[in-house]
PDB file of C-alpha atoms in Angstrom:
ATOM      1  CA  MET A   1       2.249   3.243   3.578  1.00  0.00           C
ATOM      2  CA  SER A   2      -1.394   3.200   2.450  1.00  0.00           C
ATOM      3  CA  ALA A   3      -3.681   0.200   2.921  1.00  0.00           C
ATOM      4  CA  LEU A   4      -3.678  -0.479  -0.825  1.00  0.00           C
ATOM      5  CA  SER A   5       0.122  -0.265  -1.023  1.00  0.00           C
ATOM      6  CA  ARG A   6       0.451  -2.776   1.833  1.00  0.00           C
ATOM      7  CA  PHE A   7      -1.957  -5.125   0.092  1.00  0.00           C
ATOM      8  CA  GLU A   8      -0.119  -4.811  -3.234  1.00  0.00           C
ATOM      9  CA  GLN A   9       3.195  -5.507  -1.472  1.00  0.00           C
ATOM     10  CA  LEU A  10       1.757  -8.658   0.064  1.00  0.00           C
ATOM     11  CA  MET A  11       0.558  -9.837  -3.350  1.00  0.00           C
ATOM     12  CA  GLU A  12       4.038  -9.268  -4.766  1.00  0.00           C
ATOM     13  CA  GLN A  13       5.490 -11.440  -2.012  1.00  0.00           C
ATOM     14  CA  MET A  14       3.016 -14.172  -2.871  1.00  0.00           C
ATOM     15  CA  VAL A  15       4.194 -14.112  -6.505  1.00  0.00           C
ATOM     16  CA  GLU A  16       7.632 -15.164  -5.288  1.00  0.00           C
ATOM     17  CA  GLY A  17       6.158 -18.127  -3.471  1.00  0.00           C
ATOM     18  CA  SER A  18       4.451 -21.285  -4.573  1.00  0.00           C
ATOM     19  CA  VAL A  19       1.237 -19.599  -5.729  1.00  0.00           C
ATOM     20  CA  ALA A  20       2.695 -17.617  -8.627  1.00  0.00           C
ATOM     21  CA  ARG A  21       0.242 -19.257 -10.998  1.00  0.00           C
ATOM     22  CA  LEU A  22      -2.513 -17.319  -9.241  1.00  0.00           C
ATOM     23  CA  PHE A  23      -1.268 -14.140 -10.861  1.00  0.00           C
ATOM     24  CA  ARG A  24      -1.718 -15.575 -14.344  1.00  0.00           C
ATOM     25  CA  SER A  25      -5.447 -15.612 -13.695  1.00  0.00           C
ATOM     26  CA  PRO A  26      -7.550 -13.174 -15.797  1.00  0.00           C
ATOM     27  CA  VAL A  27      -8.773 -11.693 -12.472  1.00  0.00           C
ATOM     28  CA  GLN A  28      -6.090 -10.275 -10.197  1.00  0.00           C
ATOM     29  CA  PRO A  29      -6.377 -10.003  -6.386  1.00  0.00           C
ATOM     30  CA  VAL A  30      -5.864  -6.235  -6.526  1.00  0.00           C
ATOM     31  CA  GLU A  31      -8.864  -5.976  -8.881  1.00  0.00           C
ATOM     32  CA  ILE A  32     -11.007  -7.735  -6.288  1.00  0.00           C
ATOM     33  CA  ALA A  33      -9.639  -5.421  -3.588  1.00  0.00           C
ATOM     34  CA  ARG A  34     -10.608  -2.377  -5.636  1.00  0.00           C
ATOM     35  CA  ARG A  35     -14.144  -3.734  -6.153  1.00  0.00           C
ATOM     36  CA  LEU A  36     -14.428  -4.265  -2.407  1.00  0.00           C
ATOM     37  CA  GLU A  37     -13.237  -0.697  -1.846  1.00  0.00           C
ATOM     38  CA  ARG A  38     -15.829   0.622  -4.304  1.00  0.00           C
ATOM     39  CA  ALA A  39     -18.594  -1.324  -2.537  1.00  0.00           C
ATOM     40  CA  MET A  40     -17.485   0.158   0.787  1.00  0.00           C
ATOM     41  CA  GLU A  41     -17.459   3.696  -0.606  1.00  0.00           C
ATOM     42  CA  SER A  42     -20.867   3.358  -2.258  1.00  0.00           C
ATOM     43  CA  GLN A  43     -22.690   2.126   0.853  1.00  0.00           C
ATOM     44  CA  GLN A  44     -21.899   4.722   3.471  1.00  0.00           C
ATOM     45  CA  SER A  45     -24.511   5.378   6.140  1.00  0.00           C
ATOM     46  CA  ILE A  46     -24.156   8.911   7.480  1.00  0.00           C
ATOM     47  CA  SER A  47     -24.552   9.200  11.244  1.00  0.00           C
ATOM     48  CA  VAL A  48     -24.335  12.205  13.526  1.00  0.00           C
ATOM     49  CA  LYS A  49     -20.889  11.257  14.815  1.00  0.00           C
ATOM     50  CA  ARG A  50     -19.595   8.743  12.308  1.00  0.00           C
ATOM     51  CA  ILE A  51     -19.806   7.265   8.823  1.00  0.00           C
ATOM     52  CA  ILE A  52     -20.770   3.594   8.934  1.00  0.00           C
ATOM     53  CA  VAL A  53     -19.721   1.223   6.134  1.00  0.00           C
ATOM     54  CA  PRO A  54     -20.469  -2.479   5.557  1.00  0.00           C
ATOM     55  CA  SER A  55     -18.633  -5.176   7.502  1.00  0.00           C
ATOM     56  CA  PHE A  56     -19.483  -8.222   5.370  1.00  0.00           C
ATOM     57  CA  TYR A  57     -18.400  -8.687   1.752  1.00  0.00           C
ATOM     58  CA  ARG A  58     -18.820 -11.527  -0.757  1.00  0.00           C
ATOM     59  CA  ALA A  59     -16.911 -11.473  -4.043  1.00  0.00           C
ATOM     60  CA  TYR A  60     -18.377 -13.741  -6.719  1.00  0.00           C
ATOM     61  CA  LEU A  61     -16.257 -15.044  -9.601  1.00  0.00           C
ATOM     62  CA  ASN A  62     -16.876 -17.273 -12.576  1.00  0.00           C
ATOM     63  CA  PRO A  63     -16.011 -20.876 -11.582  1.00  0.00           C
ATOM     64  CA  GLN A  64     -13.058 -20.954 -14.006  1.00  0.00           C
ATOM     65  CA  ASP A  65     -11.607 -17.759 -12.522  1.00  0.00           C
ATOM     66  CA  PHE A  66     -12.381 -18.899  -8.982  1.00  0.00           C
ATOM     67  CA  ALA A  67     -10.393 -22.139  -9.453  1.00  0.00           C
ATOM     68  CA  ALA A  68      -7.110 -20.184  -9.569  1.00  0.00           C
ATOM     69  CA  PHE A  69      -7.819 -18.711  -6.106  1.00  0.00           C
ATOM     70  CA  GLN A  70      -8.952 -21.936  -4.433  1.00  0.00           C
ATOM     71  CA  PRO A  71      -5.503 -23.021  -3.120  1.00  0.00           C
ATOM     72  CA  VAL A  72      -4.989 -19.752  -1.236  1.00  0.00           C
ATOM     73  CA  ARG A  73      -8.592 -18.740  -0.726  1.00  0.00           C
ATOM     74  CA  THR A  74      -8.490 -18.605   3.081  1.00  0.00           C
ATOM     75  CA  GLN A  75      -5.322 -16.498   3.152  1.00  0.00           C
ATOM     76  CA  LEU A  76      -6.669 -14.093   0.535  1.00  0.00           C
ATOM     77  CA  GLU A  77      -9.962 -13.680   2.382  1.00  0.00           C
ATOM     78  CA  GLN A  78      -8.090 -12.828   5.571  1.00  0.00           C
ATOM     79  CA  GLU A  79      -5.756 -10.379   3.850  1.00  0.00           C
ATOM     80  CA  MET A  80      -8.628  -8.668   2.028  1.00  0.00           C
ATOM     81  CA  ALA A  81     -10.510  -8.297   5.326  1.00  0.00           C
ATOM     82  CA  THR A  82      -7.397  -6.740   6.858  1.00  0.00           C
ATOM     83  CA  TYR A  83      -7.108  -4.418   3.863  1.00  0.00           C
ATOM     84  CA  LEU A  84     -10.702  -3.224   4.307  1.00  0.00           C
ATOM     85  CA  SER A  85     -10.160  -2.697   8.036  1.00  0.00           C
ATOM     86  CA  ASP A  86      -7.040  -0.615   7.348  1.00  0.00           C
ATOM     87  CA  LEU A  87      -8.816   1.303   4.595  1.00  0.00           C
ATOM     88  CA  ALA A  88     -11.766   2.154   6.851  1.00  0.00           C
ATOM     89  CA  ALA A  89      -9.373   3.414   9.530  1.00  0.00           C
ATOM     90  CA  GLU A  90      -7.517   5.565   6.975  1.00  0.00           C
ATOM     91  CA  ARG A  91     -10.726   7.221   5.812  1.00  0.00           C
ATOM     92  CA  GLY A  92     -12.354   7.635   9.205  1.00  0.00           C
ATOM     93  CA  PHE A  93     -15.117   5.087   8.537  1.00  0.00           C
ATOM     94  CA  THR A  94     -16.752   2.922  11.216  1.00  0.00           C
ATOM     95  CA  MET A  95     -17.467  -0.795  10.857  1.00  0.00           C
ATOM     96  CA  LEU A  96     -19.954  -2.257  13.307  1.00  0.00           C
ATOM     97  CA  GLU A  97     -18.066  -5.566  13.338  1.00  0.00           C
ATOM     98  CA  HIS A  98     -14.642  -6.771  12.250  1.00  0.00           C
ATOM     99  CA  PRO A  99     -14.808  -7.094   8.445  1.00  0.00           C
ATOM    100  CA  ARG A 100     -15.174 -10.467   6.784  1.00  0.00           C
ATOM    101  CA  VAL A 101     -14.563 -11.254   3.115  1.00  0.00           C
ATOM    102  CA  THR A 102     -15.720 -14.409   1.336  1.00  0.00           C
ATOM    103  CA  LEU A 103     -14.684 -15.482  -2.161  1.00  0.00           C
ATOM    104  CA  ALA A 104     -17.247 -17.643  -3.949  1.00  0.00           C
ATOM    105  CA  GLU A 105     -17.960 -19.085  -7.356  1.00  0.00           C
ATOM    106  CA  GLU A 106     -21.086 -18.264  -9.327  1.00  0.00           C
ATOM    107  CA  ALA A 107     -21.804 -19.625 -12.801  1.00  0.00           C
ATOM    108  CA  ALA A 108     -23.901 -16.568 -13.691  1.00  0.00           C
ATOM    109  CA  VAL A 109     -20.867 -14.269 -13.378  1.00  0.00           C
ATOM    110  CA  PRO A 110     -19.099 -13.804 -16.748  1.00  0.00           C
ATOM    111  CA  ARG A 111     -15.436 -14.691 -17.139  1.00  0.00           C
ATOM    112  CA  ARG A 112     -13.038 -11.928 -16.046  1.00  0.00           C
ATOM    113  CA  SER A 113     -15.797 -10.231 -14.032  1.00  0.00           C
ATOM    114  CA  ILE A 114     -16.288  -9.673 -10.329  1.00  0.00           C
ATOM    115  CA  GLN A 115     -19.552  -9.155  -8.479  1.00  0.00           C
ATOM    116  CA  VAL A 116     -19.444  -7.860  -4.926  1.00  0.00           C
ATOM    117  CA  VAL A 117     -22.236  -7.989  -2.361  1.00  0.00           C
ATOM    118  CA  ALA A 118     -21.679  -5.787   0.699  1.00  0.00           C
ATOM    119  CA  GLU A 119     -23.778  -6.000   3.864  1.00  0.00           C
ATOM    120  CA  LEU A 120     -23.848  -3.747   6.910  1.00  0.00           C
ATOM    121  CA  ALA A 121     -24.476  -6.822   9.048  1.00  0.00           C
ATOM    122  CA  ASN A 122     -25.639 -10.358   8.365  1.00  0.00           C
ATOM    123  CA  ALA A 123     -29.174  -9.747   9.626  1.00  0.00           C
ATOM    124  CA  GLN A 124     -29.643  -6.735   7.351  1.00  0.00           C
ATOM    125  CA  ALA A 125     -28.617  -8.228   4.034  1.00  0.00           C
ATOM    126  CA  SER A 126     -32.001  -7.610   2.465  1.00  0.00           C
ATOM    127  CA  SER A 127     -31.965  -3.886   3.162  1.00  0.00           C
ATOM    128  CA  SER A 128     -28.332  -2.981   2.686  1.00  0.00           C
ATOM    129  CA  THR A 129     -27.076  -5.038  -0.233  1.00  0.00           C
ATOM    130  CA  GLN A 130     -25.733  -3.785  -3.531  1.00  0.00           C
ATOM    131  CA  VAL A 131     -24.181  -5.804  -6.350  1.00  0.00           C
ATOM    132  CA  MET A 132     -21.347  -4.265  -8.344  1.00  0.00           C
ATOM    133  CA  SER A 133     -19.984  -5.783 -11.544  1.00  0.00           C
ATOM    134  CA  ALA A 134     -16.449  -5.332 -12.808  1.00  0.00           C
ATOM    135  CA  THR A 135     -17.802  -4.348 -16.199  1.00  0.00           C
ATOM    136  CA  ALA A 136     -21.013  -2.530 -15.274  1.00  0.00           C
ATOM    137  CA  ALA A 137     -21.205   1.246 -15.575  1.00  0.00           C
ATOM    138  CA  GLN A 138     -21.704   3.212 -12.400  1.00  0.00           C
ATOM    139  CA  PRO A 139     -25.272   4.420 -11.779  1.00  0.00           C
ATOM    140  CA  THR A 140     -25.988   8.004 -12.781  1.00  0.00           C
ATOM    141  CA  PRO A 141     -27.992  10.363 -10.593  1.00  0.00           C
ATOM    142  CA  ALA A 142     -31.668  10.747 -11.403  1.00  0.00           C
ATOM    143  CA  ARG A 143     -31.388  14.493 -10.993  1.00  0.00           C
ATOM    144  CA  ARG A 144     -28.980  17.356 -11.543  1.00  0.00           C
ATOM    145  CA  GLY A 145     -27.408  19.485  -8.858  1.00  0.00           C
ATOM    146  CA  HIS A 146     -26.938  18.316  -5.312  1.00  0.00           C
ATOM    147  CA  ALA A 147     -28.463  18.654  -1.886  1.00  0.00           C
ATOM    148  CA  MET A 148     -27.220  18.315   1.646  1.00  0.00           C
ATOM    149  CA  LEU A 149     -28.285  18.669   5.241  1.00  0.00           C
ATOM    150  CA  LEU A 150     -26.197  20.725   7.640  1.00  0.00           C
ATOM    151  CA  LEU A 151     -26.303  19.310  11.144  1.00  0.00           C
ATOM    152  CA  GLN A 152     -25.453  21.781  13.883  1.00  0.00           C
ATOM    153  CA  THR A 153     -23.016  20.257  16.396  1.00  0.00           C
ATOM    154  CA  SER A 154     -20.743  21.617  19.104  1.00  0.00           C
ATOM    155  CA  ALA A 155     -17.898  21.391  16.601  1.00  0.00           C
ATOM    156  CA  GLY A 156     -19.792  23.390  13.983  1.00  0.00           C
ATOM    157  CA  ALA A 157     -21.955  22.505  10.986  1.00  0.00           C
ATOM    158  CA  GLN A 158     -21.512  18.921   9.789  1.00  0.00           C
ATOM    159  CA  PRO A 159     -22.546  18.385   6.133  1.00  0.00           C
ATOM    160  CA  ILE A 160     -24.570  15.276   5.341  1.00  0.00           C
ATOM    161  CA  PRO A 161     -24.847  14.785   1.558  1.00  0.00           C
ATOM    162  CA  VAL A 162     -28.158  13.609   0.098  1.00  0.00           C
ATOM    163  CA  GLU A 163     -26.958  11.314  -2.672  1.00  0.00           C
ATOM    164  CA  THR A 164     -30.145   9.486  -3.675  1.00  0.00           C
ATOM    165  CA  THR A 165     -33.616  10.527  -4.779  1.00  0.00           C
ATOM    166  CA  THR A 166     -35.141   8.797  -1.743  1.00  0.00           C
ATOM    167  CA  ALA A 167     -33.499   8.823   1.692  1.00  0.00           C
ATOM    168  CA  THR A 168     -34.897   7.800   5.064  1.00  0.00           C
ATOM    169  CA  MET A 169     -33.693   9.394   8.296  1.00  0.00           C
ATOM    170  CA  GLY A 170     -33.773   8.028  11.830  1.00  0.00           C
ATOM    171  CA  ARG A 171     -31.879   6.252  14.618  1.00  0.00           C
ATOM    172  CA  GLY A 172     -32.237   2.784  13.095  1.00  0.00           C
ATOM    173  CA  LEU A 173     -29.257   1.329  11.238  1.00  0.00           C
ATOM    174  CA  GLY A 174     -31.460   0.555   8.247  1.00  0.00           C
ATOM    175  CA  ASN A 175     -31.841   4.254   7.402  1.00  0.00           C
ATOM    176  CA  ASP A 176     -29.933   6.037   4.659  1.00  0.00           C
ATOM    177  CA  ILE A 177     -29.086   8.844   7.092  1.00  0.00           C
ATOM    178  CA  ILE A 178     -28.512   7.625  10.650  1.00  0.00           C
ATOM    179  CA  LEU A 179     -29.033  10.221  13.370  1.00  0.00           C
ATOM    180  CA  GLU A 180     -27.890   8.997  16.768  1.00  0.00           C
ATOM    181  CA  ASP A 181     -30.067  11.169  18.969  1.00  0.00           C
ATOM    182  CA  THR A 182     -32.667  10.005  21.486  1.00  0.00           C
ATOM    183  CA  ARG A 183     -35.121  12.644  20.251  1.00  0.00           C
ATOM    184  CA  VAL A 184     -35.169  11.031  16.809  1.00  0.00           C
ATOM    185  CA  SER A 185     -37.395   8.012  16.143  1.00  0.00           C
ATOM    186  CA  ARG A 186     -35.945   4.825  14.659  1.00  0.00           C
ATOM    187  CA  HIS A 187     -37.654   5.697  11.368  1.00  0.00           C
ATOM    188  CA  HIS A 188     -38.384   9.392  11.635  1.00  0.00           C
ATOM    189  CA  ALA A 189     -38.724  11.026   8.206  1.00  0.00           C
ATOM    190  CA  GLN A 190     -38.120  10.543   4.499  1.00  0.00           C
ATOM    191  CA  LEU A 191     -36.662  12.829   1.855  1.00  0.00           C
ATOM    192  CA  ARG A 192     -37.894  12.273  -1.694  1.00  0.00           C
ATOM    193  CA  TYR A 193     -37.061  14.072  -4.932  1.00  0.00           C
ATOM    194  CA  LYS A 194     -40.122  14.520  -7.142  1.00  0.00           C
ATOM    195  CA  ALA A 195     -41.418  17.169  -9.519  1.00  0.00           C
ATOM    196  CA  ARG A 196     -37.938  18.747  -9.525  1.00  0.00           C
ATOM    197  CA  ARG A 197     -38.050  19.428  -5.802  1.00  0.00           C
ATOM    198  CA  PHE A 198     -37.181  17.695  -2.560  1.00  0.00           C
ATOM    199  CA  TRP A 199     -40.050  16.838  -0.247  1.00  0.00           C
ATOM    200  CA  ILE A 200     -39.893  15.714   3.357  1.00  0.00           C
ATOM    201  CA  THR A 201     -42.442  13.334   4.883  1.00  0.00           C
ATOM    202  CA  ASP A 202     -42.889  12.472   8.544  1.00  0.00           C
ATOM    203  CA  LEU A 203     -42.971   8.705   9.159  1.00  0.00           C
ATOM    204  CA  ASN A 204     -45.307   8.789  12.157  1.00  0.00           C
ATOM    205  CA  SER A 205     -42.440   9.837  14.403  1.00  0.00           C
ATOM    206  CA  THR A 206     -42.905  10.198  18.163  1.00  0.00           C
ATOM    207  CA  ASN A 207     -41.647  13.792  18.486  1.00  0.00           C
ATOM    208  CA  GLY A 208     -42.696  15.088  15.084  1.00  0.00           C
ATOM    209  CA  THR A 209     -41.043  16.664  12.057  1.00  0.00           C
ATOM    210  CA  PHE A 210     -40.950  20.458  11.744  1.00  0.00           C
ATOM    211  CA  VAL A 211     -39.946  22.764   8.893  1.00  0.00           C
ATOM    212  CA  ASN A 212     -39.299  26.384   9.857  1.00  0.00           C
ATOM    213  CA  ALA A 213     -40.972  25.717  13.235  1.00  0.00           C
ATOM    214  CA  ALA A 214     -44.209  24.396  11.668  1.00  0.00           C
ATOM    215  CA  ARG A 215     -45.102  20.750  12.254  1.00  0.00           C
ATOM    216  CA  ILE A 216     -45.605  18.938   8.965  1.00  0.00           C
ATOM    217  CA  THR A 217     -46.856  15.672   7.560  1.00  0.00           C
ATOM    218  CA  GLU A 218     -45.342  16.363   4.152  1.00  0.00           C
ATOM    219  CA  THR A 219     -44.007  19.517   2.533  1.00  0.00           C
ATOM    220  CA  ALA A 220     -41.686  20.703  -0.230  1.00  0.00           C
ATOM    221  CA  LEU A 221     -38.290  22.037   0.818  1.00  0.00           C
ATOM    222  CA  ARG A 222     -36.476  25.182  -0.241  1.00  0.00           C
ATOM    223  CA  ASP A 223     -32.832  26.059   0.101  1.00  0.00           C
ATOM    224  CA  GLY A 224     -32.188  27.286   3.640  1.00  0.00           C
ATOM    225  CA  ASP A 225     -35.202  25.623   5.286  1.00  0.00           C
ATOM    226  CA  LEU A 226     -34.658  24.625   8.919  1.00  0.00           C
ATOM    227  CA  ILE A 227     -35.724  21.042   9.630  1.00  0.00           C
ATOM    228  CA  SER A 228     -36.280  19.816  13.175  1.00  0.00           C
ATOM    229  CA  LEU A 229     -36.581  16.102  13.880  1.00  0.00           C
ATOM    230  CA  GLY A 230     -37.976  16.074  17.390  1.00  0.00           C
ATOM    231  CA  GLY A 231     -35.630  18.939  18.275  1.00  0.00           C
ATOM    232  CA  LEU A 232     -32.532  17.845  16.329  1.00  0.00           C
ATOM    233  CA  GLU A 233     -32.011  20.649  13.833  1.00  0.00           C
ATOM    234  CA  LEU A 234     -30.688  20.391  10.287  1.00  0.00           C
ATOM    235  CA  THR A 235     -30.551  23.034   7.561  1.00  0.00           C
ATOM    236  CA  PHE A 236     -31.521  21.952   4.050  1.00  0.00           C
ATOM    237  CA  ARG A 237     -29.218  23.258   1.313  1.00  0.00           C
ATOM    238  CA  GLU A 238     -29.624  22.701  -2.401  1.00  0.00           C
ATOM    239  CA  GLY A 239     -27.461  23.972  -5.250  1.00  0.00           C
TER     240      GLY A 239
END
């Protein structure tokens, strides 16, 4: 049984209990669970050996919608955290800490809407937070086509998608692409899409950034270029 199916089954059991009025609310628990799932999916940090997703989630509701959840708030928060833990395990994601979900009221949130804030860790809220509305359209890419980095490992080439127009790379958890290798600086290099091309910039790294064996400060990339971050090699592919 999938994580979502288990969560839905639990909600059905709650309907039969004393909190059936909860399910007459304009916002349903499964809707919140799906928003939490979307926040998890949208904030993946790609590492050499794993995909890291946020551990801390806050779901904001309009005070009138929130009132229906208040009697069972603690139980729902626990069950939603369990759901996210199960979901991460199903999809091969890594959480740095056991997940925690908080339901809260916010007057600025419209009725029948949900806003989710997801954080990698409490101390990094400012750099890894994204708000998602139940009614907002998903962001569209600022460019066409796609790009990826191919990391050479003992198990073969591991694709790392480049999903934004600006992406930092390094060992630090605040990077968009996390590379767990001692040769890589905490903040090693940055990829940026400009003038219809991807460019790579060295961020004053200790061991340097190289493209096709030439040390660079900044240079445009072409499909097939070999990037070396202090000796860790990645192939740039664009299509």
